[in-house]
Amino acid sequence: MNAKIDFRKISFLIVDGDKISAQVVYDTLAYLGASHIQRVKTPNDAFEILRREKIDIVVCEWRLRGMDGLEFLDVMRNSTNSPNRFIPVIMLTAHSEHKYVTTARDLGITEFLAKPFNAKALYSRLVSVIARPRRFINTGTYFGPDRRRRQVQFDGPDRRSLDE
Amino acid sequence: MSHFDWGSGAIVKPEEPKKKKNVQIIPAQTDLKKRAVNFVNGFDINLSPEQLEELEQVVQRSSETFVRDVGKDLMDCRRLVIQALGDKSKRPDAVTACSDLAYSVKALGGTFQYPLMTQIAKSMENFVADRTTANEKQLLVSQLHIDSLYVILAGRVTGFGSTVEQATVAALTKLAERYEQPRE
């Protein structure tokens, strides 16, 4: 028997100033059965909703008016005023170059989806966030999902101390 | 404290205690998984090719909106660029409009089977990146990009086009490189 995801039980917040892009994500989530989907254009509106309601997943565009998607993510993960430091954030962006991916990763992004995207890519990010949650790492310089997705065997005393 | 090692015959200094990194590992939040993952309701975690095809069709529903809205945005942007050619004070706004349009088309063109538009928009985005204004020639280069995007959209040229279209993309990129400076 195959495992399934019941999207009716998940609430989504789309933060995207582009009408068509937001509509594509909205339509896809609605088709999957999600009924709690909200759309806003700016991070300030997003914070308002996040402080007021329980949102499970944020789908956010990098390029936004005022505060951009990265600053939004930074506040979510690192600010004492953050409504939920652990909330999964899927970042959508047409900035698909490697440097952008690593920047977003190092600020605590949960999933990164480069535009132009297709339905399969979006679905796989949703599955990853919902069915394969990652542990969080808190250091002096990073707070966010574990960036080591591949767990390799290590037989030393303290793997992380080798990072220096 | 250092000591004499009888085996090697050397004076051995004690190792400095290793500074441990202050790392807190917080277990994964499984609330969402417990709530939504099951074996009865919803969509399979691994979608079949047919289900993926249906999902893709949902994305493509917005294709007509894309054509209509981007067509209008291209015309508005073109108008702004033409006005800016005769009025220097309008140039910053024209550059901002070009930048927004380029990003939007680059992001969505490929999603709606217009990867050629994504290619041209990418060239335009690179051209206007980090500019606050543009000179006359640079505005004309932007206008050529806009016109090319419009022709592709109006002709509904899906896919990467033929060699002619690819040659046009290459020519636009070269033109953008040629008039890249000054960047102010």
XYZ file of C-alpha atoms in Angstrom:
348
model
C 0.000 0.000 0.000
C 1.337 3.437 -0.951
C 1.723 6.211 1.572
C -0.370 9.261 0.760
C -0.447 12.898 1.725
C -3.714 14.441 2.767
C -3.271 18.056 1.745
C -6.611 19.047 3.308
C -4.915 18.958 6.678
C -2.186 21.402 5.808
C -2.365 25.177 5.709
C -0.271 27.128 3.215
C 0.834 30.713 2.845
C 2.047 31.932 -0.557
C 4.184 35.076 -0.487
C 4.622 36.268 -4.057
C 4.133 39.629 -5.699
C 3.759 38.092 -9.147
C 0.096 37.408 -9.827
C 0.610 34.539 -12.295
C 3.298 32.783 -10.308
C 1.173 32.924 -7.152
C -1.834 31.665 -9.120
C 0.093 28.659 -10.462
C 1.137 27.633 -6.956
C -2.369 28.273 -5.636
C -4.005 26.191 -8.401
C -1.598 23.327 -7.837
C -2.201 23.266 -4.077
C -5.966 23.575 -4.554
C -5.931 20.666 -7.028
C -4.049 18.592 -4.468
C -6.883 19.205 -2.033
C -5.501 21.977 0.147
C -8.305 24.200 1.362
C -6.374 26.511 3.670
C -4.328 28.544 1.219
C -3.632 32.222 1.617
C -1.846 34.572 -0.754
C -0.045 37.785 0.092
C 2.258 40.037 -1.884
C 4.630 41.306 0.785
C 6.532 39.890 3.780
C 4.825 42.382 6.104
C 1.424 40.966 5.168
C 2.857 37.479 5.615
C 4.068 38.265 9.141
C 0.647 39.593 10.019
C -0.974 36.317 9.014
C 1.722 34.189 10.607
C 1.228 35.985 13.932
C -2.530 35.575 13.744
C -3.000 32.080 12.366
C -1.356 28.694 12.357
C 0.369 28.186 9.015
C 2.134 24.907 8.262
C 4.128 25.710 5.109
C 5.279 28.972 3.537
C 5.935 29.154 -0.220
C 7.899 32.321 -0.793
C 9.331 34.122 -3.829
C 12.858 35.522 -3.477
C 12.119 38.793 -5.273
C 9.598 40.780 -3.279
C 8.850 44.455 -2.809
C 10.357 46.068 0.283
C 11.918 43.245 2.231
C 13.067 40.475 -0.125
C 12.538 36.760 0.372
C 15.934 36.239 1.978
C 15.388 38.967 4.547
C 11.984 37.465 5.240
C 13.619 34.095 5.802
C 16.291 35.641 8.010
C 13.653 37.216 10.244
C 11.687 33.963 10.350
C 14.683 31.915 11.431
C 16.722 34.305 13.528
C 14.604 37.090 14.938
C 13.263 37.012 18.468
C 10.049 38.388 16.947
C 9.691 35.443 14.600
C 6.198 33.942 14.643
C 7.604 30.426 14.099
C 11.329 29.742 13.728
C 10.755 26.147 12.618
C 8.226 26.740 9.850
C 9.141 25.013 6.561
C 9.851 27.561 3.828
C 9.956 26.650 0.147
C 11.797 29.373 -1.764
C 10.813 29.935 -5.392
C 13.122 31.975 -7.534
C 14.355 32.579 -11.040
C 17.797 33.177 -9.488
C 18.909 29.605 -10.006
C 22.681 30.120 -10.026
C 24.709 28.138 -7.494
C 25.593 31.161 -5.343
C 21.924 31.925 -4.784
C 21.159 28.335 -3.806
C 23.960 28.258 -1.230
C 22.995 31.681 0.139
C 19.428 30.539 0.676
C 20.591 27.240 2.179
C 22.877 29.009 4.631
C 20.029 31.201 5.808
C 17.934 28.165 6.678
C 15.753 27.505 3.665
C 13.898 24.194 3.782
C 13.538 23.663 0.030
C 14.652 25.628 -3.021
C 12.729 25.574 -6.284
C 14.223 27.248 -9.342
C 11.901 28.886 -11.849
C 10.755 28.088 -14.432
C 9.423 25.060 -12.597
C 7.007 22.291 -13.459
C 4.368 20.469 -11.452
C 6.639 17.511 -10.716
C 9.337 19.709 -9.176
C 6.860 21.582 -7.005
C 5.241 18.335 -5.838
C 8.576 16.783 -4.928
C 9.442 19.808 -2.727
C 6.068 19.527 -0.983
C 6.589 15.819 -0.354
C 10.047 16.452 1.010
C 8.816 19.101 3.441
C 5.830 17.076 4.655
C 6.996 13.471 4.617
C 10.720 13.867 5.221
C 11.109 16.547 7.885
C 14.701 17.330 8.817
C 16.171 17.997 12.218
C 17.186 21.546 13.039
C 20.687 22.715 13.784
C 21.389 25.632 16.067
C 24.915 27.027 16.172
C 26.224 30.508 16.806
C 26.117 31.228 13.095
C 23.286 29.100 11.743
C 19.749 28.198 12.658
C 17.740 26.057 10.289
C 17.192 22.591 8.855
C 20.213 20.283 8.811
C 22.079 21.097 5.606
C 23.552 17.602 5.459
C 20.842 15.710 3.656
C 22.985 12.673 2.984
C 23.805 10.844 6.214
C 27.156 9.109 5.760
C 28.806 6.727 8.178
C 31.393 8.360 10.406
C 33.301 6.423 13.008
C 35.276 9.249 14.601
C 34.510 10.700 18.022
C 32.970 13.990 16.904
C 32.110 14.501 13.249
C 31.154 18.140 13.548
C 34.501 19.132 15.101
C 36.147 18.286 11.773
C 34.334 21.203 10.197
C 36.941 23.693 11.397
C 52.127 19.380 32.742
C 54.911 18.109 30.447
C 56.620 14.801 31.204
C 59.447 12.578 29.968
C 58.280 9.684 27.801
C 60.523 6.657 28.493
C 59.423 4.884 25.305
C 60.373 7.593 22.805
C 62.834 9.350 25.035
C 61.207 12.727 24.397
C 59.610 15.375 26.554
C 55.922 15.312 25.845
C 53.640 18.287 26.292
C 50.011 17.550 27.147
C 47.517 18.169 24.363
C 45.443 21.305 24.547
C 41.857 20.339 25.353
C 39.765 20.514 22.159
C 37.321 23.336 22.001
C 33.948 21.771 21.311
C 31.566 23.551 18.989
C 28.424 24.657 20.658
C 25.936 22.826 18.466
C 22.377 22.115 19.396
C 20.646 19.416 17.380
C 16.891 19.686 17.527
C 14.871 16.626 16.475
C 12.769 16.970 13.334
C 9.285 18.383 13.791
C 7.032 15.467 12.854
C 3.665 17.053 13.589
C 2.958 17.782 9.926
C 3.919 14.274 8.881
C 1.757 12.671 11.562
C -1.188 14.809 10.558
C -1.007 14.498 6.774
C 0.746 11.238 5.839
C -1.544 8.228 5.827
C -2.556 5.243 3.703
C -6.152 6.195 2.900
C -6.724 9.801 1.826
C -4.910 12.122 -0.506
C -2.265 11.822 -3.189
C 0.401 9.140 -3.397
C 3.816 10.288 -2.282
C 5.141 8.855 -5.536
C 2.757 10.067 -8.218
C 2.180 7.939 -11.279
C 3.036 9.428 -14.705
C -0.711 9.906 -15.321
C -1.182 11.804 -12.064
C 1.838 13.964 -12.848
C 0.403 14.686 -16.276
C -2.863 15.825 -14.671
C -0.970 18.021 -12.226
C 0.981 19.561 -15.084
C -2.286 20.378 -16.822
C -3.336 22.305 -13.719
C -0.194 24.415 -14.046
C -0.897 24.961 -17.731
C -4.361 26.355 -16.905
C -2.706 29.689 -16.254
C -1.035 29.663 -19.664
C -3.638 31.932 -21.276
C -3.434 34.352 -18.357
C 0.328 34.397 -18.832
C 0.014 35.236 -22.540
C -2.554 37.961 -21.889
C -0.864 39.565 -18.876
C 2.680 39.413 -20.194
C 1.489 40.748 -23.555
C 0.034 43.768 -21.766
C 3.134 44.182 -19.566
C 5.359 44.095 -22.659
C 3.321 46.835 -24.314
C 3.328 48.986 -21.156
C 7.050 48.532 -20.724
C 7.720 49.371 -24.367
C 5.705 52.564 -23.983
C 7.748 53.526 -20.908
C 11.031 52.879 -22.720
C 9.957 55.001 -25.700
C 8.918 57.842 -23.372
C 12.243 57.538 -21.557
C 14.115 57.941 -24.834
C 12.793 61.502 -25.074
C 12.651 62.304 -21.374
C 15.692 61.598 -19.192
C 13.709 61.929 -15.968
C 11.676 58.860 -16.916
C 14.697 56.619 -17.437
C 14.982 55.255 -13.870
C 11.340 54.142 -13.950
C 11.808 52.575 -17.374
C 14.848 50.615 -16.145
C 12.945 49.397 -13.089
C 10.025 48.320 -15.282
C 12.399 46.465 -17.636
C 14.036 44.713 -14.705
C 10.711 43.588 -13.208
C 9.424 42.426 -16.563
C 12.625 40.535 -17.381
C 12.563 38.690 -14.057
C 8.903 37.790 -14.380
C 9.224 36.476 -17.947
C 12.443 34.621 -17.144
C 10.684 32.954 -14.204
C 7.522 31.899 -15.994
C 8.299 31.551 -19.701
C 9.659 28.034 -19.385
C 6.802 26.943 -17.135
C 4.348 27.719 -19.933
C 6.389 26.128 -22.723
C 8.081 29.367 -23.783
C 11.724 28.625 -22.893
C 12.856 30.945 -25.691
C 11.236 33.818 -23.814
C 13.093 32.749 -20.689
C 16.380 32.896 -22.630
C 15.738 36.391 -23.975
C 14.440 37.631 -20.624
C 17.607 36.313 -18.984
C 19.720 38.340 -21.412
C 17.579 41.411 -20.675
C 17.763 40.858 -16.925
C 21.567 40.659 -17.039
C 21.621 43.797 -19.155
C 19.556 45.918 -16.765
C 20.915 44.404 -13.538
C 22.322 46.957 -11.050
C 21.349 49.891 -13.260
C 19.484 52.877 -11.950
C 19.314 54.569 -15.331
C 20.289 53.957 -18.954
C 21.499 55.966 -21.913
C 19.722 56.159 -25.261
C 21.484 53.176 -26.836
C 20.918 51.046 -23.771
C 17.218 51.865 -23.860
C 17.137 50.817 -27.509
C 18.786 47.495 -26.606
C 16.104 46.967 -23.950
C 13.442 47.833 -26.481
C 14.807 45.232 -28.906
C 14.554 42.614 -26.178
C 10.972 43.642 -25.465
C 10.060 43.510 -29.155
C 11.586 40.058 -29.530
C 9.644 38.798 -26.523
C 6.470 40.218 -27.983
C 7.036 38.577 -31.365
C 7.548 35.171 -29.716
C 4.452 35.592 -27.599
C 2.270 36.868 -30.444
C 3.491 34.078 -32.729
C 3.040 31.521 -29.912
C 6.509 30.162 -30.570
C 6.733 27.395 -27.986
C 9.902 25.399 -27.377
C 13.351 26.684 -28.238
C 12.440 27.664 -31.806
C 14.451 27.026 -34.935
C 18.002 28.122 -35.752
C 16.637 31.546 -36.699
C 15.226 32.114 -33.214
C 18.389 30.805 -31.581
C 20.483 33.123 -33.762
C 18.269 36.026 -32.633
C 18.874 35.159 -28.971
C 22.633 35.002 -29.589
C 22.554 38.342 -31.422
C 20.600 40.010 -28.618
C 23.045 38.715 -26.017
C 25.987 40.027 -28.049
C 24.284 43.381 -28.482
C 23.677 43.562 -24.739
C 27.350 42.801 -24.081
C 28.437 45.495 -26.528
C 26.385 48.254 -24.911
C 26.763 47.012 -21.349
C 28.910 49.995 -20.268
C 28.441 52.464 -18.678
C 26.480 50.794 -15.889
C 25.153 53.510 -13.646
